Amino acid sequence: MSILLAIDFDGTLATHDTVDWFSARWAPEDFEAADQALANGEITLDACLAQQIANITATREEIISFLVDTVAIRPGARELFAFCAEHDIEPIVVSAGFESLIHAILQAHGFDLPVSAHEVEFGPEGMRVRFRERALCDHCGERCKRDEVAKLAAGRRVAYVGDGYSDLCAAEEAEVRFARASLITHLEREGFSYVPFENMHDVRIGLADALGVAP
Ligand SMILES: [Mg+2]
Ligand SMILES: [Zn+2]
């Protein structure tokens, strides 16, 4: 009865999409243009990410301090991870954002979780993405999280928690899906079942339901 719980970070475990959030703060025009191009299907998610941050010359310390001050972890996370520990569920953050920034936010809120994400380099010319190696996906044509989650699961059942574009493909493959925001729209349209969530208590209760145990 072992389960992998793959959790998106931006807008899912965290209250904000952190990359959108600091990009809109430091490079609002680039943010708008990249976001619109992604929505129009003109660029991939990876290209969107690179464009959003390319001209930001803030330091790592400035970005982290802004994020730690303004981004919270959704309520119920502590209870969710305690539930996971009791029920042989492995939680891992699988993100299309930046690992070191995610760790900094998690640590500031007293959490320590494994994180699989891209990385970022800061420099006087702007921020550059160091992309995590993800396979080009047969289903969506992007370097999405689907294959990585399957590999991490290594045959275990998968529960997936997400909210948006980076989750559309990986969530489809999961056995139990927790969704909010645009992931709900996508799963509804494609005919997949899901449990709606607004906080991590909802996720814990949904997992308990799926396992037939007390939350
Ligand atoms: Mg997200
Ligand atoms: Zn995919």
PDB file of N, CA and C and ligand atoms in Angstrom, residues 137-142 144-146 169-170, ligand 2:
ATOM      1  N   CYS A 137       7.705  14.573 -24.144  1.00  0.00           N
ATOM      2  CA  CYS A 137       6.548  13.723 -23.847  1.00  0.00           C
ATOM      3  C   CYS A 137       5.759  13.374 -25.111  1.00  0.00           C
ATOM      4  N   ASP A 138       5.430  12.089 -25.267  1.00  0.00           N
ATOM      5  CA  ASP A 138       4.631  11.615 -26.403  1.00  0.00           C
ATOM      6  C   ASP A 138       3.211  12.165 -26.347  1.00  0.00           C
ATOM      7  N   HIS A 139       2.727  12.445 -25.145  1.00  0.00           N
ATOM      8  CA  HIS A 139       1.331  12.845 -24.989  1.00  0.00           C
ATOM      9  C   HIS A 139       1.114  14.329 -25.275  1.00  0.00           C
ATOM     10  N   CYS A 140       1.994  15.188 -24.747  1.00  0.00           N
ATOM     11  CA  CYS A 140       1.747  16.634 -24.860  1.00  0.00           C
ATOM     12  C   CYS A 140       2.779  17.374 -25.707  1.00  0.00           C
ATOM     13  N   GLY A 141       3.874  16.701 -26.060  1.00  0.00           N
ATOM     14  CA  GLY A 141       4.877  17.341 -26.908  1.00  0.00           C
ATOM     15  C   GLY A 141       5.778  18.326 -26.177  1.00  0.00           C
ATOM     16  N   GLU A 142       5.668  18.370 -24.823  1.00  0.00           N
ATOM     17  CA  GLU A 142       6.547  19.234 -24.034  1.00  0.00           C
ATOM     18  C   GLU A 142       7.455  18.358 -23.180  1.00  0.00           C
ATOM     19  N   CYS A 144       7.445  17.586 -20.130  1.00  0.00           N
ATOM     20  CA  CYS A 144       6.541  17.743 -18.993  1.00  0.00           C
ATOM     21  C   CYS A 144       6.934  16.821 -17.835  1.00  0.00           C
ATOM     22  N   LYS A 145       6.113  16.790 -16.796  1.00  0.00           N
ATOM     23  CA  LYS A 145       6.456  16.055 -15.568  1.00  0.00           C
ATOM     24  C   LYS A 145       5.954  14.606 -15.579  1.00  0.00           C
ATOM     25  N   ARG A 146       5.217  14.230 -16.620  1.00  0.00           N
ATOM     26  CA  ARG A 146       4.548  12.928 -16.637  1.00  0.00           C
ATOM     27  C   ARG A 146       5.528  11.750 -16.480  1.00  0.00           C
ATOM     28  N   CYS A 169      -0.609  17.257 -18.021  1.00  0.00           N
ATOM     29  CA  CYS A 169      -0.285  15.944 -18.583  1.00  0.00           C
ATOM     30  C   CYS A 169      -0.024  14.919 -17.475  1.00  0.00           C
ATOM     31  N   ALA A 170       0.788  15.256 -16.497  1.00  0.00           N
ATOM     32  CA  ALA A 170       1.146  14.313 -15.424  1.00  0.00           C
ATOM     33  C   ALA A 170      -0.081  13.910 -14.612  1.00  0.00           C
TER      34      ALA A 170
HETATM   35 ZN    ZN B   2       3.302  15.390 -21.263  1.00  0.00          ZN
END
